mmCIF file with all atom_site columns, C-alpha atoms in Angstrom:
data_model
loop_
_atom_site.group_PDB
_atom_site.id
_atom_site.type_symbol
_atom_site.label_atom_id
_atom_site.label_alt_id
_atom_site.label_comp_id
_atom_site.label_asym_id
_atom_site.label_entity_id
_atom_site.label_seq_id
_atom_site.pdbx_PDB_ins_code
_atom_site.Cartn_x
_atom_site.Cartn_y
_atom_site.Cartn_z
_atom_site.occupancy
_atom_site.B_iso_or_equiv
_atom_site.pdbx_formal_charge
_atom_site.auth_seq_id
_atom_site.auth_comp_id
_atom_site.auth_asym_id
_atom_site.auth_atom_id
_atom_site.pdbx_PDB_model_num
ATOM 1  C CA . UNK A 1 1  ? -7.632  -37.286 39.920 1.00 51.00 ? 626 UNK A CA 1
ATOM 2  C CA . UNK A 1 2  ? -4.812  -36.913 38.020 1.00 54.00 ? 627 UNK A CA 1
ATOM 3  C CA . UNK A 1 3  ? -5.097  -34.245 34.948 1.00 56.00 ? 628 UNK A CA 1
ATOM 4  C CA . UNK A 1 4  ? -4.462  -36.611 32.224 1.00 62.00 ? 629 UNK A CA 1
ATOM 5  C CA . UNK A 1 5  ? -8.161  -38.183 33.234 1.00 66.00 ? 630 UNK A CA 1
ATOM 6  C CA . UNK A 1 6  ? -10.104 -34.257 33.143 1.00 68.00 ? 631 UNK A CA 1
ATOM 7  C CA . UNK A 1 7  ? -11.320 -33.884 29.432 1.00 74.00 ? 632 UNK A CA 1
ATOM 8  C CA . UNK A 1 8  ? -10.797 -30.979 27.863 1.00 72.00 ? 633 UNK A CA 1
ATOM 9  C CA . UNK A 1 9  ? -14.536 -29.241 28.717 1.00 73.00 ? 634 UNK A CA 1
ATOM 10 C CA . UNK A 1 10 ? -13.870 -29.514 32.332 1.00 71.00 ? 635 UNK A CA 1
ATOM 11 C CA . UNK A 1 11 ? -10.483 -28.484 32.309 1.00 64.00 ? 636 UNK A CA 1
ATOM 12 C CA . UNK A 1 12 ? -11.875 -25.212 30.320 1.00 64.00 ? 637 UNK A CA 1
ATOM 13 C CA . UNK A 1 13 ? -14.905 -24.835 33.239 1.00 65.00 ? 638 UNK A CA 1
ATOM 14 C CA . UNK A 1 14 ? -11.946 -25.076 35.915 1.00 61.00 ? 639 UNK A CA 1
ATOM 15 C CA . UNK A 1 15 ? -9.711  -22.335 34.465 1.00 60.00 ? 640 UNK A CA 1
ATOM 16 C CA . UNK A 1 16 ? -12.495 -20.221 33.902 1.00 56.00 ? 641 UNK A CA 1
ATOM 17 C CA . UNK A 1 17 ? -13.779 -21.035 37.496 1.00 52.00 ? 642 UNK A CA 1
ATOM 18 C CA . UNK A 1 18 ? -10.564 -20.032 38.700 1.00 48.00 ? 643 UNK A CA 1
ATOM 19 C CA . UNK A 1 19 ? -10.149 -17.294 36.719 1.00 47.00 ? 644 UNK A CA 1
ATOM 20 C CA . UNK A 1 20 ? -13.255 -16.018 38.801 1.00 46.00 ? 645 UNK A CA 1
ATOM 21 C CA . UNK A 1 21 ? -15.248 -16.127 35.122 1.00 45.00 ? 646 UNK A CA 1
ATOM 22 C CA . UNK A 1 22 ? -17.449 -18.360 35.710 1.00 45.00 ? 647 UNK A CA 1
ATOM 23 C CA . UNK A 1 23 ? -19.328 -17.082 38.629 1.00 48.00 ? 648 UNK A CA 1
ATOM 24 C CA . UNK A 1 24 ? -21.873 -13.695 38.059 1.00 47.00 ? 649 UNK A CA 1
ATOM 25 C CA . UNK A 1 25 ? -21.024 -10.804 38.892 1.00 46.00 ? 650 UNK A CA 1
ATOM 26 C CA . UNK A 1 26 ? -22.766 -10.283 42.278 1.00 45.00 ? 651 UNK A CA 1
ATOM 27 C CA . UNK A 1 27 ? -23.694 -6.870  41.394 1.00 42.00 ? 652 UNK A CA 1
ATOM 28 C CA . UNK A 1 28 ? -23.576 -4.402  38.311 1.00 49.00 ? 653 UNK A CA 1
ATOM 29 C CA . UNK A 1 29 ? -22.714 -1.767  40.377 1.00 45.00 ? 654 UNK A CA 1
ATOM 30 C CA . UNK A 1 30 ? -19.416 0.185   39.885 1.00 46.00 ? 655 UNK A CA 1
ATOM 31 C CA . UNK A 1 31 ? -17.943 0.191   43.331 1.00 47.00 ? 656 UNK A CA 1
ATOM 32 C CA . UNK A 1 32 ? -15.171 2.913   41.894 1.00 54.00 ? 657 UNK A CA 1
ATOM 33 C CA . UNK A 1 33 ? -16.242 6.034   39.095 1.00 56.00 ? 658 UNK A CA 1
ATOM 34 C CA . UNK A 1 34 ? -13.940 8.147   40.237 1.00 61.00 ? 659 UNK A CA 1
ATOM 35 C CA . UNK A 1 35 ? -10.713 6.565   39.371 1.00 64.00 ? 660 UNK A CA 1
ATOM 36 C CA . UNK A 1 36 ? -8.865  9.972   38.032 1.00 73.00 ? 661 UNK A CA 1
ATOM 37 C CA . UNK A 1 37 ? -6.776  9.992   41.858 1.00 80.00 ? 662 UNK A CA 1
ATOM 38 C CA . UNK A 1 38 ? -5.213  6.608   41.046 1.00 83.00 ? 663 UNK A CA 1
ATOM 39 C CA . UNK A 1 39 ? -1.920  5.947   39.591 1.00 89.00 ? 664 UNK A CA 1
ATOM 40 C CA . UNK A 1 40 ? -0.083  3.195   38.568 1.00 93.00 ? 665 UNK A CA 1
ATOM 41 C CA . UNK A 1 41 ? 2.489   2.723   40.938 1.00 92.00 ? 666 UNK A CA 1
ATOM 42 C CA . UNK A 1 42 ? 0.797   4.221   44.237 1.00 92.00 ? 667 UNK A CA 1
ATOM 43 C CA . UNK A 1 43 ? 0.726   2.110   47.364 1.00 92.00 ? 668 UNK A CA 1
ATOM 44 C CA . UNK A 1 44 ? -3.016  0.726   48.166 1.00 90.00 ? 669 UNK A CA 1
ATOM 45 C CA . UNK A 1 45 ? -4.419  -1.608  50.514 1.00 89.00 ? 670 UNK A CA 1
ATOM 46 C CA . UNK A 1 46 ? -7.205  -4.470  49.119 1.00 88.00 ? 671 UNK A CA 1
ATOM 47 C CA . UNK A 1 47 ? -9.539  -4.806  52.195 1.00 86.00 ? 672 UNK A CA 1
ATOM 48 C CA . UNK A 1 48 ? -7.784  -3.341  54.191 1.00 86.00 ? 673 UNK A CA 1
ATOM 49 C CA . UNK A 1 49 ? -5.478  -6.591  54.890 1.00 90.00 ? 674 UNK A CA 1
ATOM 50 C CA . UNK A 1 50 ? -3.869  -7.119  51.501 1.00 92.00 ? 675 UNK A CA 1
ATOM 51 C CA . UNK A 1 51 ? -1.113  -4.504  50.682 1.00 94.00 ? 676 UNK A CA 1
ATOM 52 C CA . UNK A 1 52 ? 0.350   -3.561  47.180 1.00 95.00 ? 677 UNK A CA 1
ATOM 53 C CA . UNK A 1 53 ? 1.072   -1.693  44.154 1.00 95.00 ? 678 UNK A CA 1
ATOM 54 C CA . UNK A 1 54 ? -1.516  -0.573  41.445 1.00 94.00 ? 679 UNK A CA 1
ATOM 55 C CA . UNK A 1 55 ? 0.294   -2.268  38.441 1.00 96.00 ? 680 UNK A CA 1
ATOM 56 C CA . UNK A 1 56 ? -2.651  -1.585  35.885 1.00 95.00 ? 681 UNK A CA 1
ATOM 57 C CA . UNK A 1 57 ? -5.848  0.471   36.086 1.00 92.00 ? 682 UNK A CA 1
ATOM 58 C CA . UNK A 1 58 ? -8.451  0.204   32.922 1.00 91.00 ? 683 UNK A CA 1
ATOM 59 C CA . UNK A 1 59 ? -11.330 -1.527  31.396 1.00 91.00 ? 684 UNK A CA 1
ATOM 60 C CA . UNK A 1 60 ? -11.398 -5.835  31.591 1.00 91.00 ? 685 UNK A CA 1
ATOM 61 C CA . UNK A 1 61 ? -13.714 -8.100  29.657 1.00 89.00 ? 686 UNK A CA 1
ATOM 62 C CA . UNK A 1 62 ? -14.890 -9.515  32.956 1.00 86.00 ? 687 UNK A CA 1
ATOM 63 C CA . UNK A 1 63 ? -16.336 -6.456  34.931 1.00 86.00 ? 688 UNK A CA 1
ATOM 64 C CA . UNK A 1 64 ? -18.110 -3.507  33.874 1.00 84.00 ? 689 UNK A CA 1
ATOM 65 C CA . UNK A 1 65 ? -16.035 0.244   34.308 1.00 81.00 ? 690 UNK A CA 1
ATOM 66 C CA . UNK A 1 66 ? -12.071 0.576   35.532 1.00 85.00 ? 691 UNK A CA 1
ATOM 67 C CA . UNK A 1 67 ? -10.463 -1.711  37.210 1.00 89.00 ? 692 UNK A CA 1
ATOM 68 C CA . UNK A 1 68 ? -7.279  -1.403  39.126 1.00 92.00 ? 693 UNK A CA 1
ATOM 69 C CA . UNK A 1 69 ? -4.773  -4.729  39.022 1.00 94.00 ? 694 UNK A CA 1
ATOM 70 C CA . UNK A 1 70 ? -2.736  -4.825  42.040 1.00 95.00 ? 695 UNK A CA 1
ATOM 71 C CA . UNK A 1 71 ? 0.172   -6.360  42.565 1.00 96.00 ? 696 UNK A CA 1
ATOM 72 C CA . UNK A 1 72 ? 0.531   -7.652  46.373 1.00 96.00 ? 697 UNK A CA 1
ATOM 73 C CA . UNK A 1 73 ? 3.801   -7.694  48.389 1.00 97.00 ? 698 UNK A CA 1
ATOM 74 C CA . UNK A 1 74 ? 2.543   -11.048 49.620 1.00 96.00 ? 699 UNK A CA 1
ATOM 75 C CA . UNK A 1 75 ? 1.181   -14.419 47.810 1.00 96.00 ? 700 UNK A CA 1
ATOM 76 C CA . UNK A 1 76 ? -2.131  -14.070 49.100 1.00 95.00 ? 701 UNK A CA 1
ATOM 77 C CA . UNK A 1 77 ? -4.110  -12.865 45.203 1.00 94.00 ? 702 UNK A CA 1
ATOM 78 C CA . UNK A 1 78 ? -5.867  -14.864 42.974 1.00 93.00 ? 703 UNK A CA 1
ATOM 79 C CA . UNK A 1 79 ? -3.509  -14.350 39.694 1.00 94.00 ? 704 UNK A CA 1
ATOM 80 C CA . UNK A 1 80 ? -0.603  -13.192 38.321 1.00 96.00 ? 705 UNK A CA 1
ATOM 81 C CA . UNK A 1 81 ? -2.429  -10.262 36.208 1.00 95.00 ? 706 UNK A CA 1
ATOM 82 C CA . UNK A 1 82 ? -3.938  -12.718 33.716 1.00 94.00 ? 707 UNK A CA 1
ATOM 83 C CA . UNK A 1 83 ? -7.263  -13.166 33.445 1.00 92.00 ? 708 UNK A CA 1
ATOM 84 C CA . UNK A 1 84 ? -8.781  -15.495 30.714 1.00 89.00 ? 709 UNK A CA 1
ATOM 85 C CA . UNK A 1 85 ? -5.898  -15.083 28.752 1.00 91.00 ? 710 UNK A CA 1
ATOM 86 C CA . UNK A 1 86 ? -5.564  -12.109 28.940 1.00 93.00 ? 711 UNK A CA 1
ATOM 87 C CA . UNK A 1 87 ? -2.751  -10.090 30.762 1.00 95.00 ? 712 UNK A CA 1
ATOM 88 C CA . UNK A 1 88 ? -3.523  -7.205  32.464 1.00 95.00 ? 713 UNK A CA 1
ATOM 89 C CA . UNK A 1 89 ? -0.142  -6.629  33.860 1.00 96.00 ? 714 UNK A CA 1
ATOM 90 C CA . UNK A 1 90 ? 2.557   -9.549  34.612 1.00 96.00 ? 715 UNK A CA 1
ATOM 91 C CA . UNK A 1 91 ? 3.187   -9.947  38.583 1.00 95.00 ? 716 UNK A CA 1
ATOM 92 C CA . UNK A 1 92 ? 4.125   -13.685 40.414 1.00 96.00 ? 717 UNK A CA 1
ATOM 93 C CA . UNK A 1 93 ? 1.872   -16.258 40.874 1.00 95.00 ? 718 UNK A CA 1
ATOM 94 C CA . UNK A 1 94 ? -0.580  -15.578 43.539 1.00 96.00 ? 719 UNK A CA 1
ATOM 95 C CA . UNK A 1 95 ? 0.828   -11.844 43.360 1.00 96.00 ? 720 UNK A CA 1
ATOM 96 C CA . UNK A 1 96 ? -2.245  -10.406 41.448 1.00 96.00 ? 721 UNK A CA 1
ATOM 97 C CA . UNK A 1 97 ? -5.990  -9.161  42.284 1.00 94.00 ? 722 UNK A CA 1
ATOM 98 C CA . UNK A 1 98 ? -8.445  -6.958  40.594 1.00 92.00 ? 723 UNK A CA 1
ATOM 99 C CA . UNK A 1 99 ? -10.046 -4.475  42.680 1.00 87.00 ? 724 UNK A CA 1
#
């Protein structure tokens, strides 16, 4: 389907959707309090397969506490350190995950 044909309300449902908005939260839990030992900059792994740089740690409008935004050495993330319109931190396409 080419994107001409999407109106406008399901374009919005599909950025959000890949934004990861549009799904709950699967828990309200915060899986990190103690994020005083992290620093932007310091070399992390996501899952222990996904390896990077911490390129932003703070509060986001789509999770509750800190987040860190890492950016990943390969093209295996979800962003580029936007979320919603909202940047976070500016990486490469694919580059970028919250964790």
């Amino acid at each position: 389907r080419n994107s001409e044909d999407i109106d406008a309300a399901e374009m919005q449902r599909r950025r959000l959707s890949e934004a990861g908005l549009r799904r709950p939260s699967a828990t309200d839990i915060v899986l990190n309090e103690n994020t005083d030992n992290l620093m932007v900059g310091q070399e992390v792994w996501v899952d222990g397969t996904k390896h990077g740089r911490i390129a932003f740690i703070g509060n986001v409008h789509f999770a509750k506490g800190e987040m860190a935004g890492i950016h990943l050495d390969e093209p295996i993330g979800k962003n580029n350190g936007t979320i919603g319109g909202i940047l976070y931190f500016q990486t490469q396409p694919k580059h970028g995950i919250f964790s």
